[in-house]
Amino acid sequence: MAFALSEERDRELRQLLERYPTKAAACIPLLHLCQDQAGYIGDEVIEFVAHRLDLPPAHVKGVVTFYSLFNQHPVGKHQVWVCRTLPCALRGAEDVIKQCEKKLGIHIGETTANGKVTLRTAECLASCGTAPMMQVDKEYFENLTHDRVDEILSRLMESKR
Amino acid sequence: MIRRTDFLTKNYGVPNGWSLSVYEKTGGYEAAKKALAMTREAVVDEAKKANLRGRGGAGFPMGVKWSFMRPHPTKPAYLVINADEGEPGTHKDRTLMELNPHSVVEGCIIGCYGIGAHVAYIYVRDELHLSKARLWGAIDEARAKGYLGKTPFGKDYPVEIYVHTGAGAYICGEETALLNSLEGKRGEPRLKPPFPAQAGAFGCPTTVNNLETIAAVPTIFTIGGEEFSKYSSLHYLNDGGVRLFGINGHVKKPGVHELAVGVTIRELVEDIGGGVLGGRRILGVIPGGSSTPILRADEKVNAPDEKSPLHPWHGKSVLDVPLGVDTMRGIGTMLGTCCVTVLAEGTCPVLAMHNLMQFYRHESCGQCTPCREGGAWLLGTVEKILDGHGTMADLNTLTDVANNIMGNTICAFGEGTAMPALGFIGKFRKDFVAYINGERKRSDARLTIS
């Protein structure tokens, strides 16, 4: 089925297009808008973006595959990213990763069976002074402790959304 | 020498410190008014006097960069702000966006005027959702007051500022990769020349400044360029002003602090960072992000020549050299982003290098063979050594691969991978050899200290 943006997001797209001298420049922000709606960037989204911005679908596909934050396949409702890079690793990131895997019962890169949470590691998220840290959807959780991680994940698993 | 200042950070911790009303209570937007009443040339001259070395890592003087911009007969000019903060160990720009976004907006107004641009794009990595929201909030507040738009402060010089987002790619912090990303393309760096000042965003003359650099601009126009520069004890080396210093890793009190340029690593670790965790000794320090080669605590400065800028510290520990662009270069590393990562004694340097090589392997854009393939070789070879299957020939392979990346890539990411690798291999050779000889096992290696 062809993809279309919701009315509100379509309004956002029109605002986006006013900011740049070229349509193509809206490519990454538009892909974010689409992913917010669809959860991932499938072929029909690529077709849609290419059509709206007068770009070859291959160009859009090239962009999607370049950037880590674009999901090329369906993912869980919530995204958990644990920073694994050195400054966080010096302060216990590995323990956080192991705790998340155990608590969620999945490995890095996997989604829980109920489709609720996808767990991934991230490269440096610019929170080295408040390490270890993780990002859950759009929120940062810093200075993590064992109890805090437990609490964050429990709340996430029990959430209605 | 530690000299605390609060030009950029005075509203950190103040309730609603990021709002226009708080910003204006302490003189906010007076600098922009002042600058817009000056000629464009005078603005660039004042910026030059500040000796502000770019805060993104390369340390290029901001005022000089601005002076490269020439009006083009047909093309517009752009100001692009690099807020793709993601160099491991770097956590300073984020605090400005979240806690002092109006300094960024005001800096952009002055910057646009100085370089002849009417539009500024602030490129923020997508993960920083609070930063983006605070920047948009500041832009909206400034526009509502008439500080942005067709006639900022009543002057017929239109300025618009937009926040643009990335999508998770460290390489987009490289200025030409960032420009490609802004244009809606894969974030692959461009060959230089042409430099952005000739053909940058959308093929037009462009200045790319780091976020902290632009946030410091209002301070320069409030107190004067030369006064700003003189805060630094390295003013005489044209390394001026105040800046944000980050401290992270194995210290008791990690964080971000505004200090005059000239503080030493030891002062930062002991006095600002509260010392090393567990009262341990320092194994090594990465001075400004993971691309800057590590310094060992027992390294001494070797600068017998009296003309060398390092001579005053000849024979002293490298930890007692002030953190400056040229001083760090003089001791074989780089100042980078001025956020220091501390590794305590007991940390395994081989495992630390392995962690960083995973990062570089993941983040290489893949355009240039030496970087794309070399990064994988570096990671694979360290992995082999860690797992106890390495030989002395592998140690030479690491050095060879790193040396073959250096200078053979389109952008500096190649050096950013090779230099720290060579640093670890050269300075902690014994640790690598211990794995090769079977004296040490991966299962005993630690990055954390208890």
Coordinates of C-alpha atoms in Angstrom, one line a residue:
Chain A
M1 CA 0.0 0.0 0.0
A2 CA 1.3 3.4 -0.8
F3 CA 2.6 5.4 2.1
A4 CA 1.2 8.9 3.0
L5 CA 2.0 11.3 5.8
S6 CA -0.6 12.2 8.4
E7 CA -2.1 15.7 7.9
E8 CA -0.1 17.1 10.8
R9 CA 3.2 15.7 9.5
D10 CA 2.4 16.9 6.0
R11 CA 2.1 20.4 7.4
E12 CA 5.5 19.9 9.0
L13 CA 6.9 18.8 5.7
R14 CA 5.6 22.0 4.0
Q15 CA 7.4 24.1 6.7
L16 CA 10.5 22.1 6.2
L17 CA 10.6 22.8 2.5
E18 CA 10.6 26.5 3.2
R19 CA 13.9 26.4 5.1
Y20 CA 16.2 25.2 2.3
P21 CA 17.1 26.4 -1.2
T22 CA 16.7 22.8 -2.5
K23 CA 14.0 20.2 -2.0
A24 CA 16.7 17.5 -1.5
A25 CA 17.9 19.1 1.7
A26 CA 14.6 18.1 3.4
C27 CA 15.5 14.4 2.8
I28 CA 16.8 13.5 6.3
P29 CA 14.3 15.5 8.3
L30 CA 11.5 14.1 6.1
L31 CA 12.8 10.5 6.6
H32 CA 12.6 11.2 10.4
L33 CA 9.0 12.3 10.0
C34 CA 8.2 9.2 8.1
Q35 CA 9.9 6.9 10.6
D36 CA 8.1 8.6 13.5
Q37 CA 4.9 7.6 11.8
A38 CA 5.7 4.1 10.3
G39 CA 8.4 2.9 12.8
Y40 CA 10.8 2.0 10.0
I41 CA 11.7 3.0 6.4
G42 CA 10.4 0.4 4.0
D43 CA 10.4 0.6 0.2
E44 CA 7.0 2.4 0.1
V45 CA 8.4 5.1 2.3
I46 CA 11.5 5.4 0.1
E47 CA 9.2 5.8 -2.9
F48 CA 7.1 8.4 -1.1
V49 CA 10.1 10.5 -0.1
A50 CA 11.7 10.2 -3.6
H51 CA 8.4 11.3 -5.2
R52 CA 7.9 14.3 -2.8
L53 CA 11.4 15.6 -3.1
D54 CA 12.0 14.8 -6.8
L55 CA 14.8 12.5 -6.0
P56 CA 15.7 9.1 -7.5
P57 CA 14.6 6.3 -5.1
A58 CA 18.3 5.1 -5.2
H59 CA 19.4 8.4 -3.7
V60 CA 16.9 8.1 -0.8
K61 CA 17.9 4.4 -0.3
G62 CA 21.5 5.4 -0.2
V63 CA 20.7 7.9 2.6
V64 CA 18.6 5.5 4.6
T65 CA 21.4 2.9 4.6
F66 CA 24.1 5.4 5.5
Y67 CA 22.7 6.6 8.8
S68 CA 22.4 4.4 12.0
L69 CA 19.2 5.9 13.2
F70 CA 17.1 4.8 10.2
N71 CA 15.5 1.4 10.7
Q72 CA 15.4 -0.6 7.6
H73 CA 13.2 -3.3 9.2
P74 CA 10.4 -3.1 11.8
V75 CA 11.6 -2.6 15.4
G76 CA 10.0 -2.6 18.8
K77 CA 7.7 0.2 20.0
H78 CA 10.5 1.5 22.3
Q79 CA 14.1 1.9 21.5
V80 CA 16.8 1.4 24.1
W81 CA 20.3 2.5 23.2
V82 CA 23.1 1.8 25.6
C83 CA 26.3 3.8 25.0
R84 CA 29.3 1.4 24.7
T85 CA 32.1 3.7 23.8
L86 CA 35.3 4.2 25.9
P87 CA 34.3 6.9 28.4
C88 CA 31.1 5.0 29.3
A89 CA 32.9 1.7 29.2
L90 CA 35.4 3.1 31.8
R91 CA 32.4 3.6 34.1
G92 CA 30.6 0.3 33.7
A93 CA 28.8 0.4 30.3
E94 CA 29.4 -3.3 29.9
D95 CA 27.6 -4.2 33.1
V96 CA 24.6 -2.0 32.0
I97 CA 24.5 -3.9 28.6
K98 CA 24.6 -7.3 30.4
Q99 CA 21.9 -6.1 32.8
C100 CA 19.6 -5.0 30.0
E101 CA 20.1 -8.2 28.1
K102 CA 19.3 -10.3 31.1
K103 CA 16.3 -8.2 32.2
L104 CA 14.8 -8.0 28.7
G105 CA 15.7 -11.6 27.9
I106 CA 17.2 -10.6 24.6
H107 CA 20.6 -9.9 23.1
I108 CA 21.9 -6.7 21.6
G109 CA 20.2 -6.0 18.3
E110 CA 17.0 -8.0 19.2
T111 CA 13.4 -7.1 20.0
T112 CA 11.4 -8.6 22.9
A113 CA 8.9 -11.2 21.9
N114 CA 6.0 -8.9 22.7
G115 CA 7.4 -6.4 20.3
K116 CA 7.8 -3.8 22.9
V117 CA 11.5 -3.1 23.2
T118 CA 14.5 -3.2 20.8
L119 CA 17.8 -3.2 22.5
R120 CA 20.9 -1.8 20.8
T121 CA 24.3 -0.4 21.7
A122 CA 25.2 3.2 20.6
E123 CA 28.4 4.9 19.8
C124 CA 29.3 7.9 22.0
L125 CA 26.1 9.9 22.8
A126 CA 28.0 13.0 24.2
S127 CA 27.3 12.2 27.8
C128 CA 30.8 11.2 28.8
G129 CA 30.7 13.4 32.0
T130 CA 27.5 11.6 33.2
A131 CA 28.5 8.0 32.3
P132 CA 27.3 5.3 32.1
M133 CA 24.2 6.3 30.2
M134 CA 21.4 5.1 27.9
Q135 CA 18.8 6.6 25.7
V136 CA 15.2 5.4 25.8
D137 CA 13.3 6.7 22.8
K138 CA 13.9 10.5 23.0
E139 CA 15.1 10.7 26.6
Y140 CA 18.6 10.4 28.1
F141 CA 19.2 8.6 31.3
E142 CA 22.5 9.4 32.8
N143 CA 24.7 8.4 35.8
L144 CA 23.1 5.0 35.7
T145 CA 23.2 2.6 38.6
H146 CA 22.0 -1.0 38.8
D147 CA 18.8 0.0 40.6
R148 CA 18.1 2.8 38.2
V149 CA 18.5 0.6 35.1
D150 CA 16.2 -1.9 36.7
E151 CA 13.6 0.7 37.4
I152 CA 13.7 2.2 33.9
L153 CA 13.3 -1.1 32.2
S154 CA 10.5 -2.3 34.5
R155 CA 8.6 0.9 33.8
L156 CA 9.1 0.5 30.1
M157 CA 8.0 -3.2 30.0
E158 CA 4.9 -2.3 32.1
S159 CA 3.9 0.8 30.1
K160 CA 0.6 0.6 28.2
R161 CA 2.1 2.0 25.0
Chain B
M1 CA 46.8 28.0 36.3
I2 CA 43.1 27.6 37.2
R3 CA 41.0 30.7 36.5
R4 CA 37.2 30.1 36.7
T5 CA 34.9 32.3 34.6
D6 CA 31.2 32.3 33.9
F7 CA 30.6 34.1 30.6
L8 CA 29.0 31.0 29.1
T9 CA 27.8 29.2 32.1
K10 CA 26.4 31.8 34.4
N11 CA 22.9 30.6 33.9
Y12 CA 23.7 26.9 34.2
G13 CA 21.6 25.7 37.1
V14 CA 19.4 28.9 37.2
P15 CA 15.7 28.1 37.0
N16 CA 14.7 28.6 33.4
G17 CA 18.2 29.7 32.7
W18 CA 17.7 28.8 29.0
S19 CA 14.9 31.4 28.6
L20 CA 15.1 34.8 26.9
S21 CA 14.1 36.6 30.1
V22 CA 16.9 35.2 32.2
Y23 CA 19.4 35.7 29.3
E24 CA 18.5 39.3 28.9
K25 CA 18.6 40.0 32.6
T26 CA 22.4 39.4 32.4
G27 CA 23.0 41.6 29.3
G28 CA 21.9 39.1 26.6
Y29 CA 21.6 40.4 23.1
E30 CA 23.4 43.7 23.9
A31 CA 26.4 42.2 22.0
A32 CA 24.4 41.6 18.9
K33 CA 23.0 45.1 19.0
K34 CA 26.5 46.5 19.3
A35 CA 27.9 44.3 16.5
L36 CA 25.1 45.1 14.1
A37 CA 25.9 48.8 14.5
M38 CA 29.5 48.2 13.4
T39 CA 30.8 47.6 9.9
R40 CA 31.2 44.1 8.7
E41 CA 34.9 44.5 8.5
A42 CA 35.1 45.8 12.0
V43 CA 33.2 42.8 13.2
V44 CA 35.7 40.4 11.6
D45 CA 38.6 42.4 13.0
E46 CA 37.2 42.2 16.5
A47 CA 36.7 38.5 16.1
K48 CA 40.3 38.1 15.0
K49 CA 41.6 39.9 18.1
A50 CA 39.9 37.3 20.3
N51 CA 42.3 34.6 19.2
L52 CA 39.5 32.1 19.6
R53 CA 40.8 28.8 18.3
G54 CA 38.0 26.7 16.9
R55 CA 36.4 24.6 19.7
G56 CA 35.5 21.7 17.5
G57 CA 39.0 20.1 17.5
A58 CA 41.1 21.5 14.7
G59 CA 41.8 24.7 16.5
F60 CA 41.7 27.0 13.5
P61 CA 41.4 30.7 14.5
M62 CA 37.7 31.7 14.1
G63 CA 38.3 35.3 13.1
V64 CA 40.7 34.2 10.3
K65 CA 38.1 31.8 9.1
W66 CA 35.5 34.5 8.9
S67 CA 37.9 36.7 6.9
F68 CA 38.0 34.1 4.1
M69 CA 34.4 34.9 3.2
R70 CA 34.1 37.2 0.2
P71 CA 30.8 38.5 -1.2
H72 CA 29.8 36.5 -4.3
P73 CA 28.1 38.4 -7.2
T74 CA 25.3 35.9 -7.5
K75 CA 25.4 33.3 -4.7
P76 CA 24.2 33.8 -1.1
A77 CA 26.5 32.9 1.8
Y78 CA 25.7 30.6 4.7
L79 CA 26.7 30.1 8.3
V80 CA 26.6 26.5 9.4
I81 CA 27.0 25.5 13.0
N82 CA 28.5 22.1 13.8
A83 CA 26.7 20.6 16.8
D84 CA 27.1 17.0 15.7
E85 CA 29.0 16.4 19.0
G86 CA 30.0 12.8 19.1
E87 CA 33.8 12.5 19.5
P88 CA 34.1 9.9 22.3
G89 CA 35.0 11.8 25.4
T90 CA 33.3 15.1 24.3
H91 CA 30.3 16.4 26.2
K92 CA 30.5 20.1 26.3
D93 CA 28.4 21.5 23.4
R94 CA 25.3 19.7 24.6
T95 CA 25.4 21.7 27.9
L96 CA 25.4 25.0 26.0
M97 CA 22.4 23.9 23.8
E98 CA 20.4 22.7 26.8
L99 CA 21.4 25.4 29.3
N100 CA 22.4 28.5 27.3
P101 CA 20.8 28.3 23.8
H102 CA 20.4 32.1 23.5
S103 CA 24.2 32.5 23.4
V104 CA 24.1 30.3 20.3
V105 CA 21.3 32.3 18.7
E106 CA 23.0 35.6 19.5
G107 CA 26.4 34.3 18.2
C108 CA 24.7 33.2 15.0
I109 CA 23.2 36.7 14.4
I110 CA 26.7 38.3 14.9
G111 CA 28.3 35.5 12.8
C112 CA 25.9 35.9 9.9
Y113 CA 26.5 39.6 9.8
G114 CA 30.2 39.2 10.0
I115 CA 30.5 36.8 7.1
G116 CA 27.7 38.3 5.0
A117 CA 25.1 35.5 5.5
H118 CA 21.4 35.8 6.0
V119 CA 20.7 32.2 7.0
A120 CA 22.3 30.0 9.6
Y121 CA 21.8 26.2 9.9
I122 CA 22.6 24.6 13.2
Y123 CA 23.3 21.0 12.5
V124 CA 22.5 19.0 15.7
R125 CA 22.9 15.2 15.9
D126 CA 19.4 13.7 16.1
E127 CA 19.9 12.0 19.4
L128 CA 20.1 15.3 21.3
H129 CA 16.3 15.9 21.4
L130 CA 16.4 18.3 24.4
S131 CA 19.2 20.3 22.8
K132 CA 17.1 20.7 19.6
A133 CA 14.0 21.7 21.5
R134 CA 15.9 24.3 23.6
L135 CA 17.5 25.8 20.4
W136 CA 14.1 26.0 18.6
G137 CA 12.6 27.5 21.8
A138 CA 15.3 30.2 21.8
I139 CA 14.9 30.9 18.1
D140 CA 11.2 31.3 18.5
E141 CA 11.6 33.6 21.5
A142 CA 14.2 35.7 19.6
R143 CA 12.0 35.9 16.5
A144 CA 9.0 37.0 18.6
K145 CA 11.1 39.9 19.9
G146 CA 12.2 40.9 16.5
Y147 CA 15.8 39.9 17.0
L148 CA 15.5 37.5 14.0
G149 CA 13.6 38.0 10.8
K150 CA 13.7 40.9 8.3
T151 CA 15.1 43.6 10.6
P152 CA 16.9 42.4 13.6
F153 CA 17.2 45.2 16.2
G154 CA 15.7 47.5 13.6
K155 CA 18.6 47.0 11.2
D156 CA 17.9 46.2 7.5
Y157 CA 19.8 42.9 7.6
P158 CA 17.6 39.8 7.6
V159 CA 18.7 36.8 9.6
E160 CA 17.0 33.4 9.9
I161 CA 18.3 30.5 11.9
Y162 CA 17.1 26.9 11.4
V163 CA 18.0 23.7 13.3
H164 CA 18.8 20.8 11.1
T165 CA 19.1 17.2 12.3
G166 CA 21.4 14.4 11.4
A167 CA 20.6 10.7 11.7
G168 CA 23.4 9.0 13.6
A169 CA 26.7 9.3 11.9
Y170 CA 29.9 10.5 13.6
I171 CA 31.5 11.4 10.3
C172 CA 28.9 14.2 9.9
G173 CA 31.0 16.1 12.4
E174 CA 33.6 16.5 9.6
E175 CA 32.6 19.8 8.0
T176 CA 32.3 18.7 4.4
A177 CA 30.4 15.5 5.4
L178 CA 28.1 17.7 7.4
L179 CA 27.5 19.9 4.4
N180 CA 26.6 16.9 2.3
S181 CA 24.3 15.7 5.0
L182 CA 22.7 19.1 5.2
E183 CA 22.0 18.9 1.5
G184 CA 20.2 15.6 2.0
K185 CA 23.0 13.3 0.9
R186 CA 25.0 10.5 2.5
G187 CA 27.5 12.0 5.0
E188 CA 30.6 11.4 2.9
P189 CA 33.4 14.0 3.1
R190 CA 34.3 16.1 0.1
L191 CA 37.7 16.6 -1.4
K192 CA 39.2 20.0 -0.5
P193 CA 39.7 22.4 -2.3
P194 CA 37.3 23.9 -2.9
F195 CA 37.1 24.9 0.7
P196 CA 33.7 25.7 2.2
A197 CA 34.4 29.5 2.1
Q198 CA 34.5 29.1 -1.8
A199 CA 31.9 26.3 -2.3
G200 CA 30.2 25.0 0.8
A201 CA 26.5 24.5 1.5
F202 CA 24.5 24.2 -1.7
G203 CA 27.7 25.2 -3.6
C204 CA 27.7 28.7 -1.9
P205 CA 30.3 30.4 0.2
T206 CA 30.0 28.9 3.7
T207 CA 31.6 29.2 7.1
V208 CA 31.3 26.2 9.4
N209 CA 31.9 27.0 13.1
N210 CA 31.7 24.7 16.1
L211 CA 28.8 25.3 18.4
E212 CA 30.9 26.4 21.4
T213 CA 32.9 28.7 19.1
I214 CA 29.7 30.5 18.0
A215 CA 28.3 30.6 21.6
A216 CA 31.5 32.4 22.7
V217 CA 31.0 35.2 20.1
P218 CA 28.6 37.3 22.2
T219 CA 31.2 37.3 25.0
I220 CA 33.8 38.6 22.6
F221 CA 31.6 41.5 21.6
T222 CA 30.6 42.3 25.2
I223 CA 34.1 42.5 26.7
G224 CA 36.1 43.1 23.5
G225 CA 38.2 40.8 21.5
E226 CA 41.6 41.6 23.0
E227 CA 40.2 41.5 26.6
F228 CA 38.7 38.1 25.8
S229 CA 42.0 36.8 24.5
K230 CA 43.9 38.0 27.5
Y231 CA 42.0 35.8 29.9
S232 CA 44.1 33.0 28.6
S233 CA 47.6 32.4 29.9
L234 CA 48.4 31.3 26.3
H235 CA 47.4 34.7 24.9
Y236 CA 51.0 35.1 23.7
L237 CA 50.6 31.9 21.6
N238 CA 47.4 33.4 20.0
D239 CA 45.4 30.9 21.9
G240 CA 42.9 33.1 23.7
G241 CA 39.9 33.3 25.9
V242 CA 37.9 31.1 28.0
R243 CA 36.4 27.7 27.1
L244 CA 34.6 24.7 28.3
F245 CA 36.7 21.9 29.8
G246 CA 35.3 18.5 30.1
I247 CA 36.6 15.8 32.4
N248 CA 35.4 12.2 32.3
G249 CA 36.6 8.6 32.8
H250 CA 38.2 7.5 36.1
V251 CA 37.8 10.7 38.1
K252 CA 35.8 11.3 41.2
K253 CA 33.9 14.3 39.9
P254 CA 33.3 14.2 36.1
G255 CA 31.7 17.2 34.5
V256 CA 32.0 20.4 32.4
H257 CA 33.6 23.6 33.7
E258 CA 34.3 27.0 32.2
L259 CA 37.9 28.1 32.7
A260 CA 40.4 30.4 31.2
V261 CA 42.6 28.7 28.6
G262 CA 45.9 27.7 30.3
V263 CA 44.9 25.0 32.8
T264 CA 47.0 21.9 32.9
I265 CA 45.8 18.3 32.7
R266 CA 47.0 17.7 36.3
E267 CA 45.0 20.7 37.6
L268 CA 42.0 19.5 35.7
V269 CA 42.2 16.0 37.1
E270 CA 43.3 16.8 40.6
D271 CA 41.6 20.1 41.4
I272 CA 38.6 20.2 39.1
G273 CA 37.9 16.4 38.8
G274 CA 38.6 15.7 42.5
G275 CA 41.4 13.2 41.6
V276 CA 41.4 9.7 40.3
L277 CA 38.8 7.2 41.5
G278 CA 40.0 5.0 44.4
G279 CA 43.0 7.3 44.9
R280 CA 44.8 5.4 42.1
R281 CA 47.5 6.8 40.0
I282 CA 47.0 7.9 36.4
L283 CA 47.8 5.3 33.7
G284 CA 47.1 7.7 30.8
V285 CA 45.1 10.7 29.7
I286 CA 43.3 11.3 26.4
P287 CA 43.5 15.1 26.2
G288 CA 40.6 16.0 23.8
G289 CA 38.5 13.2 22.4
S290 CA 39.4 9.7 21.3
S291 CA 41.2 10.9 18.1
T292 CA 43.9 12.6 20.1
P293 CA 46.8 10.3 21.0
I294 CA 46.9 9.2 24.7
L295 CA 49.6 10.7 27.0
R296 CA 51.2 8.5 29.6
A297 CA 51.5 9.9 33.1
D298 CA 55.3 9.3 33.2
E299 CA 56.1 11.1 29.9
K300 CA 58.4 14.1 30.1
V301 CA 58.5 17.2 27.9
N302 CA 61.6 17.2 25.7
A303 CA 62.2 20.7 24.4
P304 CA 65.8 21.8 25.0
D305 CA 65.6 24.5 22.3
E306 CA 64.9 27.8 24.0
K307 CA 62.9 28.9 21.0
S308 CA 60.5 26.1 21.3
P309 CA 57.1 27.1 22.7
L310 CA 57.4 24.1 25.0
H311 CA 60.7 25.1 26.4
P312 CA 59.3 26.5 29.7
W313 CA 58.1 23.0 30.5
H314 CA 61.3 21.1 29.4
G315 CA 61.9 18.1 31.6
K316 CA 58.5 18.4 33.3
S317 CA 55.7 15.9 33.1
V318 CA 53.4 16.3 30.1
L319 CA 50.5 16.6 32.6
D320 CA 51.9 19.9 33.8
V321 CA 51.7 21.5 30.3
P322 CA 48.8 24.0 29.8
L323 CA 46.1 22.6 27.6
G324 CA 46.4 24.7 24.4
V325 CA 46.3 24.0 20.6
D326 CA 50.0 24.5 20.0
T327 CA 51.2 23.2 23.4
M328 CA 49.5 19.8 22.9
R329 CA 50.7 19.6 19.4
G330 CA 54.2 20.2 20.7
I331 CA 54.0 17.1 22.9
G332 CA 52.8 14.9 20.1
T333 CA 49.1 14.9 20.7
M334 CA 46.3 17.3 20.1
L335 CA 44.0 19.6 22.2
G336 CA 41.0 18.4 20.2
T337 CA 37.8 19.2 21.9
C338 CA 39.4 19.9 25.3
C339 CA 37.5 17.2 27.1
V340 CA 39.9 15.0 29.0
T341 CA 39.4 11.2 29.5
V342 CA 41.3 9.7 32.4
L343 CA 42.4 6.1 32.5
A344 CA 43.5 4.9 36.0
E345 CA 46.2 2.5 36.7
G346 CA 44.8 -1.0 36.4
T347 CA 42.9 -0.3 33.2
C348 CA 44.0 -2.5 30.3
P349 CA 45.3 -0.2 27.4
V350 CA 44.9 -3.0 24.9
L351 CA 41.2 -3.4 25.7
A352 CA 40.8 0.5 25.6
M353 CA 42.3 0.5 22.1
H354 CA 40.0 -2.3 21.1
N355 CA 37.0 -0.4 22.3
L356 CA 38.0 2.7 20.3
M357 CA 38.8 0.7 17.2
Q358 CA 35.3 -0.7 17.3
F359 CA 34.1 2.9 17.2
Y360 CA 36.2 3.8 14.2
R361 CA 35.4 0.6 12.4
H362 CA 31.7 1.4 12.9
E363 CA 31.9 5.1 11.9
S364 CA 34.1 5.0 8.8
C365 CA 32.0 6.3 6.0
G366 CA 33.6 3.7 3.7
Q367 CA 34.6 6.1 0.9
C368 CA 38.4 5.6 1.1
T369 CA 39.9 2.2 1.1
P370 CA 42.7 2.8 3.6
C371 CA 40.2 3.9 6.2
R372 CA 37.4 1.5 5.4
E373 CA 39.7 -1.6 5.2
G374 CA 42.4 -0.3 7.6
G375 CA 39.9 0.3 10.4
A376 CA 38.7 -3.3 10.1
W377 CA 42.3 -4.6 10.1
L378 CA 43.2 -2.6 13.2
L379 CA 40.2 -3.9 15.0
G380 CA 40.7 -7.5 13.8
T381 CA 44.3 -7.6 14.7
V382 CA 43.8 -6.1 18.2
E383 CA 41.1 -8.7 18.7
K384 CA 43.4 -11.5 17.7
I385 CA 46.1 -10.2 20.2
L386 CA 43.6 -9.9 23.0
D387 CA 42.4 -13.4 22.4
G388 CA 45.9 -14.7 22.8
H389 CA 46.4 -15.7 19.1
G390 CA 48.7 -12.7 18.2
T391 CA 52.3 -12.8 17.2
M392 CA 55.0 -10.1 17.1
A393 CA 54.4 -9.9 13.4
D394 CA 50.8 -8.8 14.2
L395 CA 52.1 -5.9 16.3
N396 CA 54.1 -4.8 13.3
T397 CA 51.0 -5.2 11.1
L398 CA 49.1 -2.8 13.4
T399 CA 51.8 -0.1 13.0
D400 CA 52.0 -0.7 9.2
V401 CA 48.2 -0.5 8.7
A402 CA 47.9 2.7 10.8
N403 CA 50.8 4.3 8.9
N404 CA 49.2 3.4 5.6
I405 CA 45.9 5.1 6.6
M406 CA 47.7 8.4 7.6
G407 CA 47.6 10.9 4.8
N408 CA 45.9 8.6 2.4
T409 CA 42.3 9.5 2.9
I410 CA 39.9 12.3 1.8
C411 CA 39.3 13.6 5.3
A412 CA 41.0 13.6 8.7
F413 CA 38.9 10.7 10.0
G414 CA 41.8 8.5 8.7
E415 CA 44.3 10.2 11.0
G416 CA 41.7 10.2 13.7
T417 CA 41.8 6.4 13.6
A418 CA 45.5 5.9 13.0
M419 CA 46.9 8.4 15.5
P420 CA 45.3 7.0 18.6
A421 CA 46.1 3.5 17.4
L422 CA 49.8 4.4 17.0
G423 CA 49.7 6.1 20.4
F424 CA 48.4 3.0 22.2
I425 CA 50.8 0.7 20.4
G426 CA 53.8 2.9 20.9
K427 CA 53.2 3.9 24.5
F428 CA 51.9 0.6 25.8
R429 CA 53.9 -1.9 23.7
K430 CA 54.7 -4.0 26.8
D431 CA 51.0 -4.6 27.4
F432 CA 50.5 -5.8 23.8
V433 CA 53.6 -8.1 24.1
A434 CA 52.3 -9.5 27.4
Y435 CA 49.2 -10.8 25.5
I436 CA 51.4 -12.2 22.7
N437 CA 53.6 -14.0 25.2
G438 CA 50.6 -15.4 27.0
E439 CA 51.4 -13.6 30.2
R440 CA 48.0 -11.9 30.2
K441 CA 44.5 -13.1 29.3
R442 CA 41.5 -11.2 28.0
S443 CA 39.3 -12.6 30.8
D444 CA 41.4 -10.7 33.3
A445 CA 41.4 -7.4 31.3
R446 CA 39.3 -4.5 32.8
L447 CA 38.2 -1.1 31.7
T448 CA 36.4 -0.3 35.0
I449 CA 38.2 0.0 38.3
S450 CA 36.7 -1.0 41.6

